[in-house]
PDB file of C-alpha atoms in Angstrom:
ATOM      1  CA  UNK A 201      -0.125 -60.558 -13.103  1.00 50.00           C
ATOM      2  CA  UNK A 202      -2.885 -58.758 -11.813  1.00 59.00           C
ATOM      3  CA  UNK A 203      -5.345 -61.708 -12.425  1.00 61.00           C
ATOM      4  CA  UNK A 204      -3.184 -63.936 -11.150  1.00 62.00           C
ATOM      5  CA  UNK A 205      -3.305 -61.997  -8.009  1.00 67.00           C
ATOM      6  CA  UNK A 206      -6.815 -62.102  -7.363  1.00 70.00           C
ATOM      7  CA  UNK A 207      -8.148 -65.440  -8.560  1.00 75.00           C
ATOM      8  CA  UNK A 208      -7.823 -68.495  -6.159  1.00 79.00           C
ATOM      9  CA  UNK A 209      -8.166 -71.087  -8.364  1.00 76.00           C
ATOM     10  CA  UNK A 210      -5.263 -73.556  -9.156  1.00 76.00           C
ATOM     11  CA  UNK A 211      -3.402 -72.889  -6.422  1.00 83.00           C
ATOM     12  CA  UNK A 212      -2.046 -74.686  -3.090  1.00 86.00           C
ATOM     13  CA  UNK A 213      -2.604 -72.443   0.626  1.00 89.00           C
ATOM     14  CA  UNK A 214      -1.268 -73.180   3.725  1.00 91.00           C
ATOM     15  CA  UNK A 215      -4.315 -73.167   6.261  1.00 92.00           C
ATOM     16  CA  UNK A 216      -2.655 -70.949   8.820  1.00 93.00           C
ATOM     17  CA  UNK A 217      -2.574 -68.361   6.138  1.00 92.00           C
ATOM     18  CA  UNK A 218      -6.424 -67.754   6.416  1.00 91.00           C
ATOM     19  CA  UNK A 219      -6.659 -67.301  10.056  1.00 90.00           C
ATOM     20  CA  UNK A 220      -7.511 -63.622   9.798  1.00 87.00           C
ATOM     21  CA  UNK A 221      -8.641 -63.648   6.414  1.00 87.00           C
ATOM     22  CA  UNK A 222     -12.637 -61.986   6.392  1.00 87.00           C
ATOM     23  CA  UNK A 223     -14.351 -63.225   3.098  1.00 86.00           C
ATOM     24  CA  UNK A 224     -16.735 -60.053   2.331  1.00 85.00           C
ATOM     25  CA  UNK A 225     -20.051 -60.997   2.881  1.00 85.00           C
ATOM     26  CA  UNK A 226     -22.562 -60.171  -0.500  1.00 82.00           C
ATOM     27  CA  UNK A 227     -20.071 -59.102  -2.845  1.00 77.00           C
ATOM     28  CA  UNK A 228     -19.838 -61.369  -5.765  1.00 75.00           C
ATOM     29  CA  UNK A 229     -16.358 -61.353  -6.539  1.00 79.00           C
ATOM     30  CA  UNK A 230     -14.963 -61.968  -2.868  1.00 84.00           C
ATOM     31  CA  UNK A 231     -11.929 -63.585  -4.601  1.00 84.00           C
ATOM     32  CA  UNK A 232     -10.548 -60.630  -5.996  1.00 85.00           C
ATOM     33  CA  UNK A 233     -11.638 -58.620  -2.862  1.00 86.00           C
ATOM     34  CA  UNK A 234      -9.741 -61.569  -0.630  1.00 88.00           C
ATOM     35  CA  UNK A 235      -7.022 -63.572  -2.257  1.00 88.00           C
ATOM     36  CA  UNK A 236      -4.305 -61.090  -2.585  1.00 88.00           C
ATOM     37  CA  UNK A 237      -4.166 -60.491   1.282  1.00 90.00           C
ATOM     38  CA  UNK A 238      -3.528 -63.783   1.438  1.00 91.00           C
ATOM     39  CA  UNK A 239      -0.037 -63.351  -0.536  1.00 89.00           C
ATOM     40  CA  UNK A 240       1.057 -60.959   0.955  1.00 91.00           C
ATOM     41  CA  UNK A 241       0.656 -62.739   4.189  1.00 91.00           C
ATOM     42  CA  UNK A 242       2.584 -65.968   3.136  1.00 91.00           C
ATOM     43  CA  UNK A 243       6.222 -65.956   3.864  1.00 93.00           C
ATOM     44  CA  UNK A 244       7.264 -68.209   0.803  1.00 91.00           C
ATOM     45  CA  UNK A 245       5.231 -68.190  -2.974  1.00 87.00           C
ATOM     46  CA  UNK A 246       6.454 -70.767  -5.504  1.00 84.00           C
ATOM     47  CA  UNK A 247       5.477 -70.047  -8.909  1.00 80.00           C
ATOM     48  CA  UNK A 248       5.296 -73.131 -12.006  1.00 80.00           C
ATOM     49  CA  UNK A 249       5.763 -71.640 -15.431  1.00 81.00           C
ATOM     50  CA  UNK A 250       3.324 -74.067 -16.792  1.00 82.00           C
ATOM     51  CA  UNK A 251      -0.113 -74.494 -18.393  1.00 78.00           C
ATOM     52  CA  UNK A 252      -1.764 -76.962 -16.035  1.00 77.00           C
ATOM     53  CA  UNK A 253      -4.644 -75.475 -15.770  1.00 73.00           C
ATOM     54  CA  UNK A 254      -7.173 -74.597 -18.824  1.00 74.00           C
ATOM     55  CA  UNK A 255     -10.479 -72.016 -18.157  1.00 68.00           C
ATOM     56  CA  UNK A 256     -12.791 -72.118 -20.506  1.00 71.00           C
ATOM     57  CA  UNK A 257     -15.948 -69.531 -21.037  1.00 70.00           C
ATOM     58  CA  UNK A 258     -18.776 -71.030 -23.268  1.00 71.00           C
ATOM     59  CA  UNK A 259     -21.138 -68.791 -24.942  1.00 71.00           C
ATOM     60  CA  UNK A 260     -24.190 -69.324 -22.475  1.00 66.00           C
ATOM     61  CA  UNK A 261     -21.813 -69.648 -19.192  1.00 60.00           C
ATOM     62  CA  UNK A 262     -22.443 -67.169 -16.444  1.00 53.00           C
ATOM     63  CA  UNK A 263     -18.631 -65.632 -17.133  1.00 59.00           C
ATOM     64  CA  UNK A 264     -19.814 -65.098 -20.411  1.00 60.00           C
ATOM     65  CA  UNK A 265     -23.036 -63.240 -19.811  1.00 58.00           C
ATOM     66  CA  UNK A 266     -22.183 -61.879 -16.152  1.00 65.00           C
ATOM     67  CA  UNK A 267     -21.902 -57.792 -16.070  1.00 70.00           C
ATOM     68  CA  UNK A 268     -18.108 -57.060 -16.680  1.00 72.00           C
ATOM     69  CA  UNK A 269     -18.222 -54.500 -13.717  1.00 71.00           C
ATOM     70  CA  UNK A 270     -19.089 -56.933 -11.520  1.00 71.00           C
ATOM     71  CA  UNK A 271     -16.896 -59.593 -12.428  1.00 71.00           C
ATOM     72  CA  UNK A 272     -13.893 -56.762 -12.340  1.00 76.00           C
ATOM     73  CA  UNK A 273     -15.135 -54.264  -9.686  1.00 83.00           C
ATOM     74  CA  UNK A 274     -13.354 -51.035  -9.325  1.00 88.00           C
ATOM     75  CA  UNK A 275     -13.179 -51.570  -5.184  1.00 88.00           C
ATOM     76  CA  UNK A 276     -11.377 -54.046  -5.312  1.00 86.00           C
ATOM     77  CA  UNK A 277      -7.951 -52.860  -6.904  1.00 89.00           C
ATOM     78  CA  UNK A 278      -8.370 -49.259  -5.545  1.00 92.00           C
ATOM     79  CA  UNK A 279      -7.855 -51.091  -2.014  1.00 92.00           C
ATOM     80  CA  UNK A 280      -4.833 -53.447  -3.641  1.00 90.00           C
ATOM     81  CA  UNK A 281      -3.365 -50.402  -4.619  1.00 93.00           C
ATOM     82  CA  UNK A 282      -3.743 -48.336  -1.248  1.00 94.00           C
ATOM     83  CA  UNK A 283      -2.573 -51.401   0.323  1.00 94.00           C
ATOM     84  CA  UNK A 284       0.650 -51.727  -1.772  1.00 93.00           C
ATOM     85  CA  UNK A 285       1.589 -48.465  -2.313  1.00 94.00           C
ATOM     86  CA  UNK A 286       1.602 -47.925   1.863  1.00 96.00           C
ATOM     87  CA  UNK A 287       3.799 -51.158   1.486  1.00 95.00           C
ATOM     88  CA  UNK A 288       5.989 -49.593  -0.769  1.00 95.00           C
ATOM     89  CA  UNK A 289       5.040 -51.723  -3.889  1.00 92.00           C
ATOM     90  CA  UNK A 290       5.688 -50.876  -7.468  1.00 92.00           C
ATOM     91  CA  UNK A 291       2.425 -50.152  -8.497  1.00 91.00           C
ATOM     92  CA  UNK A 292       2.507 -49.699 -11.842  1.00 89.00           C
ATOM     93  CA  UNK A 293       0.874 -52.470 -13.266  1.00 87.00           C
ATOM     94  CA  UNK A 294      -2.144 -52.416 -10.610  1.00 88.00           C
ATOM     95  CA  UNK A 295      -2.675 -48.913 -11.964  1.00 90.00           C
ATOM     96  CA  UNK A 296      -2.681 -50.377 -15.042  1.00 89.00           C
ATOM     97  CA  UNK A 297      -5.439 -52.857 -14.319  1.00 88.00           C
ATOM     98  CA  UNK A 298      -7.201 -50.135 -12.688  1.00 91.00           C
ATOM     99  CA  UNK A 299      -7.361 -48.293 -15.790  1.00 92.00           C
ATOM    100  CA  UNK A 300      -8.853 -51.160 -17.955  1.00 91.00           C
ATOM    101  CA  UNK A 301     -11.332 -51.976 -15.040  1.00 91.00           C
ATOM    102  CA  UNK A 302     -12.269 -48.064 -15.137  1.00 94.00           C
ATOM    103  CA  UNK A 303     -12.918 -48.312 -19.136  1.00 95.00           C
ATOM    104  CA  UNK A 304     -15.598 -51.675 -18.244  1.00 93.00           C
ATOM    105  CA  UNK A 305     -17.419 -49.372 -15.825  1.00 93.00           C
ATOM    106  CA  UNK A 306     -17.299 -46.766 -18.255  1.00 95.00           C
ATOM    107  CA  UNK A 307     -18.578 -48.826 -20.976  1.00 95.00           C
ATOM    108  CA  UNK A 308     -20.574 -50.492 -19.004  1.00 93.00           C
ATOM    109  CA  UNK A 309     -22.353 -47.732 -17.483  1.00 93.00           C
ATOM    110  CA  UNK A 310     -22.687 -45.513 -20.618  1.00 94.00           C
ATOM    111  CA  UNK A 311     -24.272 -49.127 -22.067  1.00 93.00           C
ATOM    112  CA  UNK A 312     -26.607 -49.390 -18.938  1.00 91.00           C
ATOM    113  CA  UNK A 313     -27.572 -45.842 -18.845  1.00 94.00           C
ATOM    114  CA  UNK A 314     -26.345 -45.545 -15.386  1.00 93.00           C
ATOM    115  CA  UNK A 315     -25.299 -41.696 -15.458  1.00 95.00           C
ATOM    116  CA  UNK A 316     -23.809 -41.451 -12.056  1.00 95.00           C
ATOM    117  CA  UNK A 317     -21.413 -44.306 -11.939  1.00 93.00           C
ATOM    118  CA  UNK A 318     -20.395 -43.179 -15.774  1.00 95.00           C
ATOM    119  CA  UNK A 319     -19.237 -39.555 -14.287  1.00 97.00           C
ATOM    120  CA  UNK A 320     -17.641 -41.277 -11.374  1.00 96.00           C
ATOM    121  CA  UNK A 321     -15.450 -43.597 -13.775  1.00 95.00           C
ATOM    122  CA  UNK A 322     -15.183 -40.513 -16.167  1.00 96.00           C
ATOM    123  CA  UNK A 323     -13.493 -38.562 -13.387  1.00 97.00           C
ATOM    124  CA  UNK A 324     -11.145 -40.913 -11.828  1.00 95.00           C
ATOM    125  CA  UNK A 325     -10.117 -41.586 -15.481  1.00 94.00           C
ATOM    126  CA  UNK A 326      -9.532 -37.699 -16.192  1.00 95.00           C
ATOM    127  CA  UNK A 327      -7.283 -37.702 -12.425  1.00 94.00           C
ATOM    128  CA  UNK A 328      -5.145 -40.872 -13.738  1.00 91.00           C
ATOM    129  CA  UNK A 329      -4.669 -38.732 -17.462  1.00 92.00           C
ATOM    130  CA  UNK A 330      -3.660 -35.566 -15.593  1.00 93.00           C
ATOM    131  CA  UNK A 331      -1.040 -36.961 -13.682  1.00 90.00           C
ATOM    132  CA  UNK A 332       0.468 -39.651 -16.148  1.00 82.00           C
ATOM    133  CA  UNK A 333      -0.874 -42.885 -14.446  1.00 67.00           C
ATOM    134  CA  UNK A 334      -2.289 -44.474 -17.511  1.00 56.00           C
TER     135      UNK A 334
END
């Protein structure tokens, strides 16, 4: 569900709905950073059970090759899930998409060498263990 929150592919918008909608400017995922805002600003959602739309990744495509922690950056749920939890959301599954996204950067940056951002996912990971949230 998660995804399906953040991607803004194979869907239908009312226009009105992106009135005060700010697309981030230089982040490469503005999708993820944008489209759920737009939910929760709609009044009605309908939702078809059905496969009508197929994505596929080929070996040498860009979503194949691109850095995991960009395509699933860490900013971008942390602010879905201060968002919802003020709202009063269940939040559990964000948390839970929070965790996997933490494990990419921490893969990712152990991979990369990139010491700083690997003790920054390594601690919000330990904070989520100590109080049950994963």
């Amino acid at each position: 569900m998660s995804i399906i929150f953040a991607v803004p592919w194979a869907k239908l918008y009312k226009k009105s709905l992106f009135e005060n909608i700010v697309y981030p400017i230089n982040a490469r995922v503005e999708d993820d950073l944008t489209t759920w805002k737009i939910y929760l600003l709609a009044d009605k959602i309908a939702y078809m059970n059905k496969a009508i739309y197929t994505h596929r990744i080929f070996e040498n495509s860009v979503s194949a090759q691109a850095n995991k922690t960009a395509v699933f950056p860490l900013e971008a749920v942390e602010e879905r899930i201060s968002m919802l939890s003020q709202l009063g959301f269940d939040i559990t599954r964000e948390i839970g998409a929070y965790r996997y996204r933490l494990q990419i950067c921490i893969d990712t940056a152990l991979k990369d060498g990139d010491y700083l951002k690997y003790r920054n996912a390594k601690q919000k990971m330990a904070i989520l263990k100590k109080y049950k949230k994963i």
